[in-house]
mmCIF file of C-alpha atoms and ligand atoms in Angstrom:
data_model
loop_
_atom_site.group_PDB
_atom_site.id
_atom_site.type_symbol
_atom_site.label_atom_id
_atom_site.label_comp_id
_atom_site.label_asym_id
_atom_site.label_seq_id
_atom_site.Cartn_x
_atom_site.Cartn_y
_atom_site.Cartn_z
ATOM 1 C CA UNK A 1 28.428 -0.415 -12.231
ATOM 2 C CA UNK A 2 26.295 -0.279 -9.206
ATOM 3 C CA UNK A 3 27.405 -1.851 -5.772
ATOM 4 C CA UNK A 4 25.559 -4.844 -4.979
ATOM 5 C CA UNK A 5 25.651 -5.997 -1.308
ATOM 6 C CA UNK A 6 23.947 -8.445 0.850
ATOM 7 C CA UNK A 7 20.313 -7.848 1.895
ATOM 8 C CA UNK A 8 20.684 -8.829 5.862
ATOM 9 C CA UNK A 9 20.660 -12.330 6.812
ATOM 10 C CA UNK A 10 18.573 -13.331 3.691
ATOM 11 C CA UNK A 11 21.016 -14.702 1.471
ATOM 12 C CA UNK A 12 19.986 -12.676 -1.209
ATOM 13 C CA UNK A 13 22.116 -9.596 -2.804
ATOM 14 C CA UNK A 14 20.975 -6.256 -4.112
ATOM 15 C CA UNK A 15 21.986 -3.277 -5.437
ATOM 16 C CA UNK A 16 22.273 -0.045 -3.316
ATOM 17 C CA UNK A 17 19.937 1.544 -5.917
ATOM 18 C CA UNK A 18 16.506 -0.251 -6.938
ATOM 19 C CA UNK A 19 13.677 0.423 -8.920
ATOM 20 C CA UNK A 20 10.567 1.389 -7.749
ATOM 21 C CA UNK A 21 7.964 0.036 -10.034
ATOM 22 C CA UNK A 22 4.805 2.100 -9.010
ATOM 23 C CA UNK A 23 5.478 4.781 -11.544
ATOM 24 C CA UNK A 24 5.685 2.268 -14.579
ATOM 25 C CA UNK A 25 2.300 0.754 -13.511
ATOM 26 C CA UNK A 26 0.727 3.927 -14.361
ATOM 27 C CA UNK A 27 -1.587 3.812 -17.868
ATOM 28 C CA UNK A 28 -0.396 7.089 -18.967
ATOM 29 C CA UNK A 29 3.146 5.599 -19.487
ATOM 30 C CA UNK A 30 3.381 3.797 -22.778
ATOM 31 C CA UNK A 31 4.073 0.282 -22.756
ATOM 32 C CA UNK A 32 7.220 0.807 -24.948
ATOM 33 C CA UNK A 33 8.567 3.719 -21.881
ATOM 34 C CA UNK A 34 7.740 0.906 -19.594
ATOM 35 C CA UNK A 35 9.179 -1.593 -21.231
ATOM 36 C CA UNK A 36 12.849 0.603 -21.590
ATOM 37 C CA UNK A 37 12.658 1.488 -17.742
ATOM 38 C CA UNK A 38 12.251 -1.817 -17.183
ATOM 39 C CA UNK A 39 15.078 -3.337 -19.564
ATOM 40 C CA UNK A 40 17.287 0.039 -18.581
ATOM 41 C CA UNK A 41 17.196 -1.390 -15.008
ATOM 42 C CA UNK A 42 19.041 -4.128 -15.066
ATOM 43 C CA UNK A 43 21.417 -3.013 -18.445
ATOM 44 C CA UNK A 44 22.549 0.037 -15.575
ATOM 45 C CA UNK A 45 23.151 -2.967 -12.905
ATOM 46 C CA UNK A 46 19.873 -2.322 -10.603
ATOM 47 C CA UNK A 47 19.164 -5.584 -9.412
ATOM 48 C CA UNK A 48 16.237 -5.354 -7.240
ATOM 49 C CA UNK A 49 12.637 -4.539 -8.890
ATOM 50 C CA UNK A 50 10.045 -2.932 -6.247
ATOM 51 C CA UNK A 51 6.284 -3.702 -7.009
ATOM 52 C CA UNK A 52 2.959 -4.369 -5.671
ATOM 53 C CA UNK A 53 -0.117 -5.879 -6.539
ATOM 54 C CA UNK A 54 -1.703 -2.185 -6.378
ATOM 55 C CA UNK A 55 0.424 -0.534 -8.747
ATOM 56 C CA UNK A 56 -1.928 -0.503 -11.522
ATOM 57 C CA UNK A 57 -0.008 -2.482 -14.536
ATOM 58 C CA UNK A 58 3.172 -2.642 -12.784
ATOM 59 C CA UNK A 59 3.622 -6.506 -11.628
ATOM 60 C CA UNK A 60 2.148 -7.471 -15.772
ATOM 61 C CA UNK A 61 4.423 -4.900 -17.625
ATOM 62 C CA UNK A 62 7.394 -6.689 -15.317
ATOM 63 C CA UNK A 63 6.586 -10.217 -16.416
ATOM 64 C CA UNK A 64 5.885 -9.466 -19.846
ATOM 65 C CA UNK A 65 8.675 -7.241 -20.357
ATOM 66 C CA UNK A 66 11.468 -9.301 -18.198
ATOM 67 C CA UNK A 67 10.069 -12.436 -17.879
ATOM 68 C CA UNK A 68 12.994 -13.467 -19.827
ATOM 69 C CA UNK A 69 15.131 -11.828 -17.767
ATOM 70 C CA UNK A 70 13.950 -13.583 -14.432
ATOM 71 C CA UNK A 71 17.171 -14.546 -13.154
ATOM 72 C CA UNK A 72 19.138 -11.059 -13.147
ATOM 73 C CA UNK A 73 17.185 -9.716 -10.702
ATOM 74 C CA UNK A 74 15.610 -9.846 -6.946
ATOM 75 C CA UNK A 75 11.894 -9.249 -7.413
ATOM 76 C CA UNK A 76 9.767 -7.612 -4.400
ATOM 77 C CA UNK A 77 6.136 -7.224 -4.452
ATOM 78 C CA UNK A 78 3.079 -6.797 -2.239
ATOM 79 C CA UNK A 79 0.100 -7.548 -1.396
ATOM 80 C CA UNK A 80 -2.808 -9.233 1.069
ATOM 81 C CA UNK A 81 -5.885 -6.775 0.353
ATOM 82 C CA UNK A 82 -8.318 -5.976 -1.685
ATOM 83 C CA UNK A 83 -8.531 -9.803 -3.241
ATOM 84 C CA UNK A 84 -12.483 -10.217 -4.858
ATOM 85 C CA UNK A 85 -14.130 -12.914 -2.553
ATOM 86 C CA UNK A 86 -11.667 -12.307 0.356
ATOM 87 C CA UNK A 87 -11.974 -10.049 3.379
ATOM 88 C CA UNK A 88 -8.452 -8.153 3.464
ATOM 89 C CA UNK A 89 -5.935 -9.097 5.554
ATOM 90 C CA UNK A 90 -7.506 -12.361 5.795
ATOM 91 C CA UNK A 91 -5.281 -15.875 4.950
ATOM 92 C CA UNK A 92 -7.412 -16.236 1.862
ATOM 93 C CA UNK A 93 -6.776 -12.794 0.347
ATOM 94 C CA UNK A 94 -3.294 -13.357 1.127
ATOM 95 C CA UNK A 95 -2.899 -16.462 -0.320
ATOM 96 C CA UNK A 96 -4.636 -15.557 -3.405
ATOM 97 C CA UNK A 97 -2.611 -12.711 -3.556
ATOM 98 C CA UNK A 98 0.350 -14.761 -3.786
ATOM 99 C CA UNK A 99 -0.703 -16.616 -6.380
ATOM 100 C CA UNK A 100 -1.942 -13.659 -8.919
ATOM 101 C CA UNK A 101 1.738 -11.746 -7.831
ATOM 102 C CA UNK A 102 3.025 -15.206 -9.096
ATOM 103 C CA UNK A 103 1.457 -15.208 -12.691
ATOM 104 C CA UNK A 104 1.194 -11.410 -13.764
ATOM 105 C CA UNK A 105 5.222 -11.494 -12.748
ATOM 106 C CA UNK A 106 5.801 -14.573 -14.463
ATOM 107 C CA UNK A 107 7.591 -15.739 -11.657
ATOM 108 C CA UNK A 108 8.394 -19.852 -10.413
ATOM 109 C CA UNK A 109 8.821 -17.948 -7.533
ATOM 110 C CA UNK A 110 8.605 -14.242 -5.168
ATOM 111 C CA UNK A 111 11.903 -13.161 -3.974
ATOM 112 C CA UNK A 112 10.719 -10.773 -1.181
ATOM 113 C CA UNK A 113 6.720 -10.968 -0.399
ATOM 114 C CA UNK A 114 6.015 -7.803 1.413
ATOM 115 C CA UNK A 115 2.358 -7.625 3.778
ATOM 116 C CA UNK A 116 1.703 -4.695 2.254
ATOM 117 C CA UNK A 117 1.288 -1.860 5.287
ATOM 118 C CA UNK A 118 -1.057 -3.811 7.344
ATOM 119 C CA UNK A 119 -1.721 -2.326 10.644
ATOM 120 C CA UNK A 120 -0.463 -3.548 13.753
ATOM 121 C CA UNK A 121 -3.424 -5.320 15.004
ATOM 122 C CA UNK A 122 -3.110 -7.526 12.316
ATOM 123 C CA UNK A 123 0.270 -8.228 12.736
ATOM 124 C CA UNK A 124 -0.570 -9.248 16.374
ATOM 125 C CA UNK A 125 -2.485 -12.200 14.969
ATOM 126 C CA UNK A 126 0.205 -14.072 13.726
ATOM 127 C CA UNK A 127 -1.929 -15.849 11.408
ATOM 128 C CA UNK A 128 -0.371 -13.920 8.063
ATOM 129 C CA UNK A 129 2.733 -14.950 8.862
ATOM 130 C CA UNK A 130 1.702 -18.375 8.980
ATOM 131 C CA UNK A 131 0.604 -18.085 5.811
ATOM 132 C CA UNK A 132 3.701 -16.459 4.308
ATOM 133 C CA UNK A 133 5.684 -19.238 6.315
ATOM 134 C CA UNK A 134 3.538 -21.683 4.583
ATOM 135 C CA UNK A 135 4.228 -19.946 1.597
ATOM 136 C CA UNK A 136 8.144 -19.978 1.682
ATOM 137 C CA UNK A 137 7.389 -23.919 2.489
ATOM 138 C CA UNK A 138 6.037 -24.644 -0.719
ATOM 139 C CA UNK A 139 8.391 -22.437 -2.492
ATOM 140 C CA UNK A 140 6.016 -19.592 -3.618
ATOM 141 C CA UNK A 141 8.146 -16.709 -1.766
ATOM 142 C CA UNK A 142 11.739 -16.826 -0.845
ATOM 143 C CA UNK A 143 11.436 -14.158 2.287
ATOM 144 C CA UNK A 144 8.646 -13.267 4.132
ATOM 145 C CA UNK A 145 9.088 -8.621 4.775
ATOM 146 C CA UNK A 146 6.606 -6.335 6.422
ATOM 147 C CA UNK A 147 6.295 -2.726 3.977
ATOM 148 C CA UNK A 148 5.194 -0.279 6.418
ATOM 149 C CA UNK A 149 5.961 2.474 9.133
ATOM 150 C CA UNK A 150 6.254 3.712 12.767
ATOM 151 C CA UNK A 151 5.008 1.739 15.808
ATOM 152 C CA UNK A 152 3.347 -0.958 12.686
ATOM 153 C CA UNK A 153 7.087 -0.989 11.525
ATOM 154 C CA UNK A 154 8.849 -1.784 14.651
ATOM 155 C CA UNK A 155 5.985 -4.380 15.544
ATOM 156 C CA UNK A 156 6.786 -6.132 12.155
ATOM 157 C CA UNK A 157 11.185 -5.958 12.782
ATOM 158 C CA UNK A 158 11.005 -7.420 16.430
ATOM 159 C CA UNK A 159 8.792 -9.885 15.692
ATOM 160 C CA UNK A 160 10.877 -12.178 14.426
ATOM 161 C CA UNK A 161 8.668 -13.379 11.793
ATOM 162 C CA UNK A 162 9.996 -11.552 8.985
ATOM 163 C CA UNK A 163 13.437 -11.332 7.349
ATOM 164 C CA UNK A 164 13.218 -8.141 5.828
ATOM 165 C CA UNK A 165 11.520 -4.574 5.991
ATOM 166 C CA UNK A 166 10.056 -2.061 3.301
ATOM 167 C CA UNK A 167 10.013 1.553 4.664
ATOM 168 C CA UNK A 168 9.878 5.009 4.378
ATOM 169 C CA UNK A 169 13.553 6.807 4.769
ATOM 170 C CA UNK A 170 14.443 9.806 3.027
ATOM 171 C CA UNK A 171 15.752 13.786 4.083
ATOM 172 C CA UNK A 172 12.635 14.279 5.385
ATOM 173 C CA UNK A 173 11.054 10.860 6.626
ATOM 174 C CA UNK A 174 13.841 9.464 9.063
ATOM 175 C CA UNK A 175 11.820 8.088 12.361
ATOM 176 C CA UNK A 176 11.765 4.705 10.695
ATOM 177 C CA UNK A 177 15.516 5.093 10.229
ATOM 178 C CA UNK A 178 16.192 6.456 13.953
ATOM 179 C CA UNK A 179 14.113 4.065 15.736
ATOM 180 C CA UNK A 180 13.746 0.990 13.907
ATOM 181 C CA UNK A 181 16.630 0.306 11.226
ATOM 182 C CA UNK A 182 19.291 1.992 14.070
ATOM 183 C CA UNK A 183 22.219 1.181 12.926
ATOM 184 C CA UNK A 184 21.892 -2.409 11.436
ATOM 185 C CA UNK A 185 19.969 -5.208 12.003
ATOM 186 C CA UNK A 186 19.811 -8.623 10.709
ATOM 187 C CA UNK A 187 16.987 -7.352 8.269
ATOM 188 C CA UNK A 188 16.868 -7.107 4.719
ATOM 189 C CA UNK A 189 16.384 -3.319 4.705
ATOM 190 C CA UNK A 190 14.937 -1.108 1.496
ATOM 191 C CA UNK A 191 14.678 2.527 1.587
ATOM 192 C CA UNK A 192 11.303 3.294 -0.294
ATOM 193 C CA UNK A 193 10.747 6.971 -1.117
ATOM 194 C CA UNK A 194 14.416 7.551 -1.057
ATOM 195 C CA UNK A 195 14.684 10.567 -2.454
ATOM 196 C CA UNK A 196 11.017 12.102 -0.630
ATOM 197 C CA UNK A 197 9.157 12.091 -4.033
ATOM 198 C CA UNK A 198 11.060 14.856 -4.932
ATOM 199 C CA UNK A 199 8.790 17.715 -3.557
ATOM 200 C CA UNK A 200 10.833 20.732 -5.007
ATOM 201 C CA UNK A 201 9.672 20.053 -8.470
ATOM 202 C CA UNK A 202 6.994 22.193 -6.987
ATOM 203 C CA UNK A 203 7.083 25.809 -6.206
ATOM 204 C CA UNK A 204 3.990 26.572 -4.516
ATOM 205 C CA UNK A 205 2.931 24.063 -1.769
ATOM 206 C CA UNK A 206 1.255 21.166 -3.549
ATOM 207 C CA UNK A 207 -2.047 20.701 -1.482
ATOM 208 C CA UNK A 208 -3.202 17.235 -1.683
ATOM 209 C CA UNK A 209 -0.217 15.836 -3.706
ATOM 210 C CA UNK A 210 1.635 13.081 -2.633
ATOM 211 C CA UNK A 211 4.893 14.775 -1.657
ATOM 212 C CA UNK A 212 2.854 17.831 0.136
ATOM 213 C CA UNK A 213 4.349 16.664 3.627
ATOM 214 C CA UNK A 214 7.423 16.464 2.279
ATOM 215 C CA UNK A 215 7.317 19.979 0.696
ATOM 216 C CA UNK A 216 6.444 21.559 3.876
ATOM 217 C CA UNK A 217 9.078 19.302 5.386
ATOM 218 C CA UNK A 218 11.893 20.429 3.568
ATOM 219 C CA UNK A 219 11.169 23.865 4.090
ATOM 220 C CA UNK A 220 11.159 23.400 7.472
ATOM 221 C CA UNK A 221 14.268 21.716 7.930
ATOM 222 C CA UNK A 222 16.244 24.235 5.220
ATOM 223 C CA UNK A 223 18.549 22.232 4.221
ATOM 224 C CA UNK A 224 20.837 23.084 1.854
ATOM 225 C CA UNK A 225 22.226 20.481 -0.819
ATOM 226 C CA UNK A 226 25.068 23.163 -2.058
ATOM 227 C CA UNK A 227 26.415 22.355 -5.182
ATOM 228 C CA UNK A 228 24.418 18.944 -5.226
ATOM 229 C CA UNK A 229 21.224 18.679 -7.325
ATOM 230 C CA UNK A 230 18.597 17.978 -4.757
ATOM 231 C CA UNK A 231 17.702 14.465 -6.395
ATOM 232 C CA UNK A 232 21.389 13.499 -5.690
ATOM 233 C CA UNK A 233 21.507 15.021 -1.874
ATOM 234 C CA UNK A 234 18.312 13.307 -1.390
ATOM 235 C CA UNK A 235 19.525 9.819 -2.834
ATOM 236 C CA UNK A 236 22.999 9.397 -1.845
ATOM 237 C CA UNK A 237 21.502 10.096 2.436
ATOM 238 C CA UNK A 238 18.658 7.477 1.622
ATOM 239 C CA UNK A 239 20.972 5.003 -0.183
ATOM 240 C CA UNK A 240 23.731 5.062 2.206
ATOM 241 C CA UNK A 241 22.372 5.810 5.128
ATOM 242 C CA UNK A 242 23.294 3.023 7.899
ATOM 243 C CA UNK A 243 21.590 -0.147 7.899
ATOM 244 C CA UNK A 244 19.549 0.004 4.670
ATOM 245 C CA UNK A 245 20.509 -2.321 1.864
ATOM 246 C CA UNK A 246 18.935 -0.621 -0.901
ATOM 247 C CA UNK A 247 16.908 2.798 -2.221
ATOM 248 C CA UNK A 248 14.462 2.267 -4.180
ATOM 249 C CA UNK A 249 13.688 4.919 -6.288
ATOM 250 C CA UNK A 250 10.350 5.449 -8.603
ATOM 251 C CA UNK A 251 10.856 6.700 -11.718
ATOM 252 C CA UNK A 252 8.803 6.389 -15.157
ATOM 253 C CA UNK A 253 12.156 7.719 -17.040
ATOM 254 C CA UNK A 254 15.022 6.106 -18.201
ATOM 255 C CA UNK A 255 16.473 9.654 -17.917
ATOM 256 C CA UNK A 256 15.929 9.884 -14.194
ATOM 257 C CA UNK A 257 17.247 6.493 -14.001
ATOM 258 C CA UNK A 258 20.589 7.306 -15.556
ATOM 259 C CA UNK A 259 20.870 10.230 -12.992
ATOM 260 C CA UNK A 260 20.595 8.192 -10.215
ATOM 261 C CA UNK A 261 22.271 5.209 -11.148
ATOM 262 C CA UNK A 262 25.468 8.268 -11.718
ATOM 263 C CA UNK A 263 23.918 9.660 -8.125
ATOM 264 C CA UNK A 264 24.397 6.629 -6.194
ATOM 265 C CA UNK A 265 27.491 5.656 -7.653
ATOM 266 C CA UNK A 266 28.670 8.926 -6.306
ATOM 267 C CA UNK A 267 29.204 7.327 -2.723
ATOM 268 C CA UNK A 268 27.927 8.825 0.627
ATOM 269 C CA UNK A 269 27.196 12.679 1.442
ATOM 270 C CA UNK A 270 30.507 13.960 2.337
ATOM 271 C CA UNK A 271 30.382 14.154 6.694
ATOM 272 C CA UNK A 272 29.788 17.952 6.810
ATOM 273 C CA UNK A 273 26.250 17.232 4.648
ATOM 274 C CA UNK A 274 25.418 14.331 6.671
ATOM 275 C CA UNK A 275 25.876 16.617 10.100
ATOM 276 C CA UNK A 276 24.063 19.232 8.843
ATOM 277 C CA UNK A 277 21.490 17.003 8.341
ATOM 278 C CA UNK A 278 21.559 15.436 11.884
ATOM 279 C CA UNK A 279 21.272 18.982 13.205
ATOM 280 C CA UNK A 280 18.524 20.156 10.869
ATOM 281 C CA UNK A 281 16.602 17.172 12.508
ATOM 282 C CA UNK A 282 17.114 17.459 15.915
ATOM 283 C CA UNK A 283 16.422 21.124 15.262
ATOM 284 C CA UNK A 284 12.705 20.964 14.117
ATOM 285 C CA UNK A 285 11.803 17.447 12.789
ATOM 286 C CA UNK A 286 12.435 14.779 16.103
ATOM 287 C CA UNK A 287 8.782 14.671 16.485
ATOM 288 C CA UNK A 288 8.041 14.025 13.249
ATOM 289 C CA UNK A 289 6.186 10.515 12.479
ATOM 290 C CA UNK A 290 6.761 8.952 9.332
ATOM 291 C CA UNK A 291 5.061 9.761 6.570
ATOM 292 C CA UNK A 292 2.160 6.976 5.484
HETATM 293 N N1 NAP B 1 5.066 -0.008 0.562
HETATM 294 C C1 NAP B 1 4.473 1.111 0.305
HETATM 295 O O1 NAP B 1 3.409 1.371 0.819
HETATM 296 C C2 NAP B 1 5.134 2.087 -0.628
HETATM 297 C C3 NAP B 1 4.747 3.417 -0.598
HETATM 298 C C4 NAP B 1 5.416 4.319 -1.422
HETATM 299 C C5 NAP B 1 6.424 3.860 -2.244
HETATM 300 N N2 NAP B 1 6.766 2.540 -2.286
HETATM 301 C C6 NAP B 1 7.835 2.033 -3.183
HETATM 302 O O2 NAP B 1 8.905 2.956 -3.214
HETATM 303 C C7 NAP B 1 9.134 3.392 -4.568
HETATM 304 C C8 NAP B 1 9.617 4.818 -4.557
HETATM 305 O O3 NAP B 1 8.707 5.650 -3.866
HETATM 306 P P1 NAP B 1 8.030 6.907 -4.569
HETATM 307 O O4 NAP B 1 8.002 6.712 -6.028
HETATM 308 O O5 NAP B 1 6.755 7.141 -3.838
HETATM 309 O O6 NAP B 1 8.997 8.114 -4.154
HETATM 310 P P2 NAP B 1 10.491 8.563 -4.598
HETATM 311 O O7 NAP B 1 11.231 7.450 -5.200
HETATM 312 O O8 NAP B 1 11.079 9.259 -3.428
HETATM 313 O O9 NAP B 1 10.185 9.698 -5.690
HETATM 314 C C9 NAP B 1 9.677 9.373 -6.945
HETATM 315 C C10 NAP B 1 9.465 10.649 -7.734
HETATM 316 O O10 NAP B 1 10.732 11.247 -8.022
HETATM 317 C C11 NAP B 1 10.834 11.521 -9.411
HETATM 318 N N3 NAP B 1 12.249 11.270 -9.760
HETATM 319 C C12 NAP B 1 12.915 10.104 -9.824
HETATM 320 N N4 NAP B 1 14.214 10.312 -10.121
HETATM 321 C C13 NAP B 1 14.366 11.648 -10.274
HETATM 322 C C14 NAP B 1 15.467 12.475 -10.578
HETATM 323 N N5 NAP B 1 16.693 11.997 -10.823
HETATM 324 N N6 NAP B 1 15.260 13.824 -10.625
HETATM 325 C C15 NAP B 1 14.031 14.350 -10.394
HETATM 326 N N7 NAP B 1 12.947 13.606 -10.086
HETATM 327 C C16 NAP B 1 13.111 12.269 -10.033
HETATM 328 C C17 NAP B 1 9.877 10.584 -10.086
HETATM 329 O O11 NAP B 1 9.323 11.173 -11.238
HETATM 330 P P3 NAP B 1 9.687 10.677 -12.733
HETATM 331 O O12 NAP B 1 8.831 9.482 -13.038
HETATM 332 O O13 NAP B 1 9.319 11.893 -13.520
HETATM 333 O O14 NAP B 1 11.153 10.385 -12.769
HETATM 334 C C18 NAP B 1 8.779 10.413 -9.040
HETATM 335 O O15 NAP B 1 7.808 11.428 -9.178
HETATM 336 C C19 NAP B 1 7.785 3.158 -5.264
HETATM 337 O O16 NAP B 1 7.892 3.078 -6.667
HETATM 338 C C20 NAP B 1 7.393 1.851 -4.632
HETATM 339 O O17 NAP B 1 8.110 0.792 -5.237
HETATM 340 C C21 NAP B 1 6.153 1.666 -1.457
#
């Protein structure tokens, strides 16, 4: 069974491995896959359920398909933009945000409410996290996070406004890890694109796919997972690497899920792996940003 283990100061637990919901928000994947993903989650003891309002049918297939099973899991979403009637990033889109996140989940209430990568010059407002304050008043959200990276990232964790974090860390994505997570804080922290969206299911460079940074990336760095599959290196660095609470991993296959439920379970990178992979970054990527 998977280790669960506190999310920071939150009060709340998770499991080291999450789900990442984006993929099963996608219409290609039949509501019967989603539905099995879903349900396979928490049967392989992932307790934490990653979504946003933008993930197509995500935050609906979760309520209809484990709205029965509300109470075995922490539920994250996000949101704040792109509300009809509402300019983004305004207290009204955010609000009403809220409140659709509420009823497609079929939730009494959020778990983790994530501002959903607003830039820093909103954050310097303040008046969102009023609102999520107000929010977590009247029992909507339990915990008010910022989902985001670099300098809008470390804005967000010394703020002091939120109690937990949604960023990029993975093999080849670690400035939010180096300069922001260091090694602990009292956030709630969760690893999203743990295992760098898996970029050597390509051969050739995959020019304007998702996980073309990460391609390049890798090859850069040249690491070498030995006998590891590379979904496993790439998880178990993500999933244990200091200070984050949980990896959430996207996956539209109950396949994929069994892997790295068996992955994570495996423990931490033996030392050698993990200095290899200190050196491979100091070697070529210390200048590299996050990802957005
Ligand atoms: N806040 C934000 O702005 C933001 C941005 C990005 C992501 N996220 C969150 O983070 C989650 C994860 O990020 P992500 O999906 O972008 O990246 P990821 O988890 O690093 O990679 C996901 C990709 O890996 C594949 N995969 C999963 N397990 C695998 C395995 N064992 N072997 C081989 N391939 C495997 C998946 O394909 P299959 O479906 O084929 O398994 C999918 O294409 C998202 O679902 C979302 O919840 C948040």
């Amino acid at each position: 069974m998977l280790r669960n283990q506190r999310f920071g100061d939150t009060g709340l637990n998770v499991s080291i491995l999450g789900l990442g919901a984006g993929q099963i928000g996608q219409s290609d994947v039949p509501e019967s896959v989603a539905s099995d993903v879903l349900n396979g989650a928490l049967d392989l003891g992932v307790t934490l359920i990653d979504t946003a309002a933008s993930y197509g049918l995500s935050e609906e297939r979760i309520g209809r398909h484990l709205g029965h099973r509300r109470d075995e899991f922490v539920l994250s979403t996000k949101g704040g933009q792109a509300i009809d009637g509402y300019p983004d990033w305004s207290a009204g889109s955010l609000s009403a945000s809220i409140e659709q996140s509420l009823r497609r989940t079929r939730s009494e209430r959020i778990d983790v409410y994530f501002l959903h990568s607003c830039p820093v010059e909103v954050l310097r407002r303040g008046d969102l996290q009023d609102t999520l304050d107000q929010a977590v008043a009247a029992g909507k959200i339990r915990i008010a996070g910022y989902s985001g990276d670099n300098e809008h990232l470390a804005f967000a964790a010394d703020s002091g406004r939120f109690a937990a974090i949604e960023t990029s860390i993975n093999i080849a994505d670690q400035w939010n890890l180096r300069h922001v997570v260091g090694d602990g804080t009292d956030l709630g922290v969760i690893a999203k694109r743990p295992i760098a969206n898996a970029p050597w299911r390509f051969d050739q460079r995959p020019i304007g796919n998702y996980a073309e940074l990460y391609w390049q990336r890798l090859r850069d760095l040249e690491l070498d997972p030995r006998d590891l599959d590379w979904a496993e290196f790439a998880l178990r660095f993500s999933a244990y690497a200091p200070g984050v609470h949980s990896a959430i991993v996207g996956t539209a296959k109950l396949e994929n899920l069994r892997r790295n439920v068996e992955a994570a379970n495996h423990g931490p990178l033996p030392p050698a792996m993990l200095t290899d992979i200190d050196q491979a970054w100091q070697r070529v990527g210390s200048d590299w940003a996050s990802s957005t």
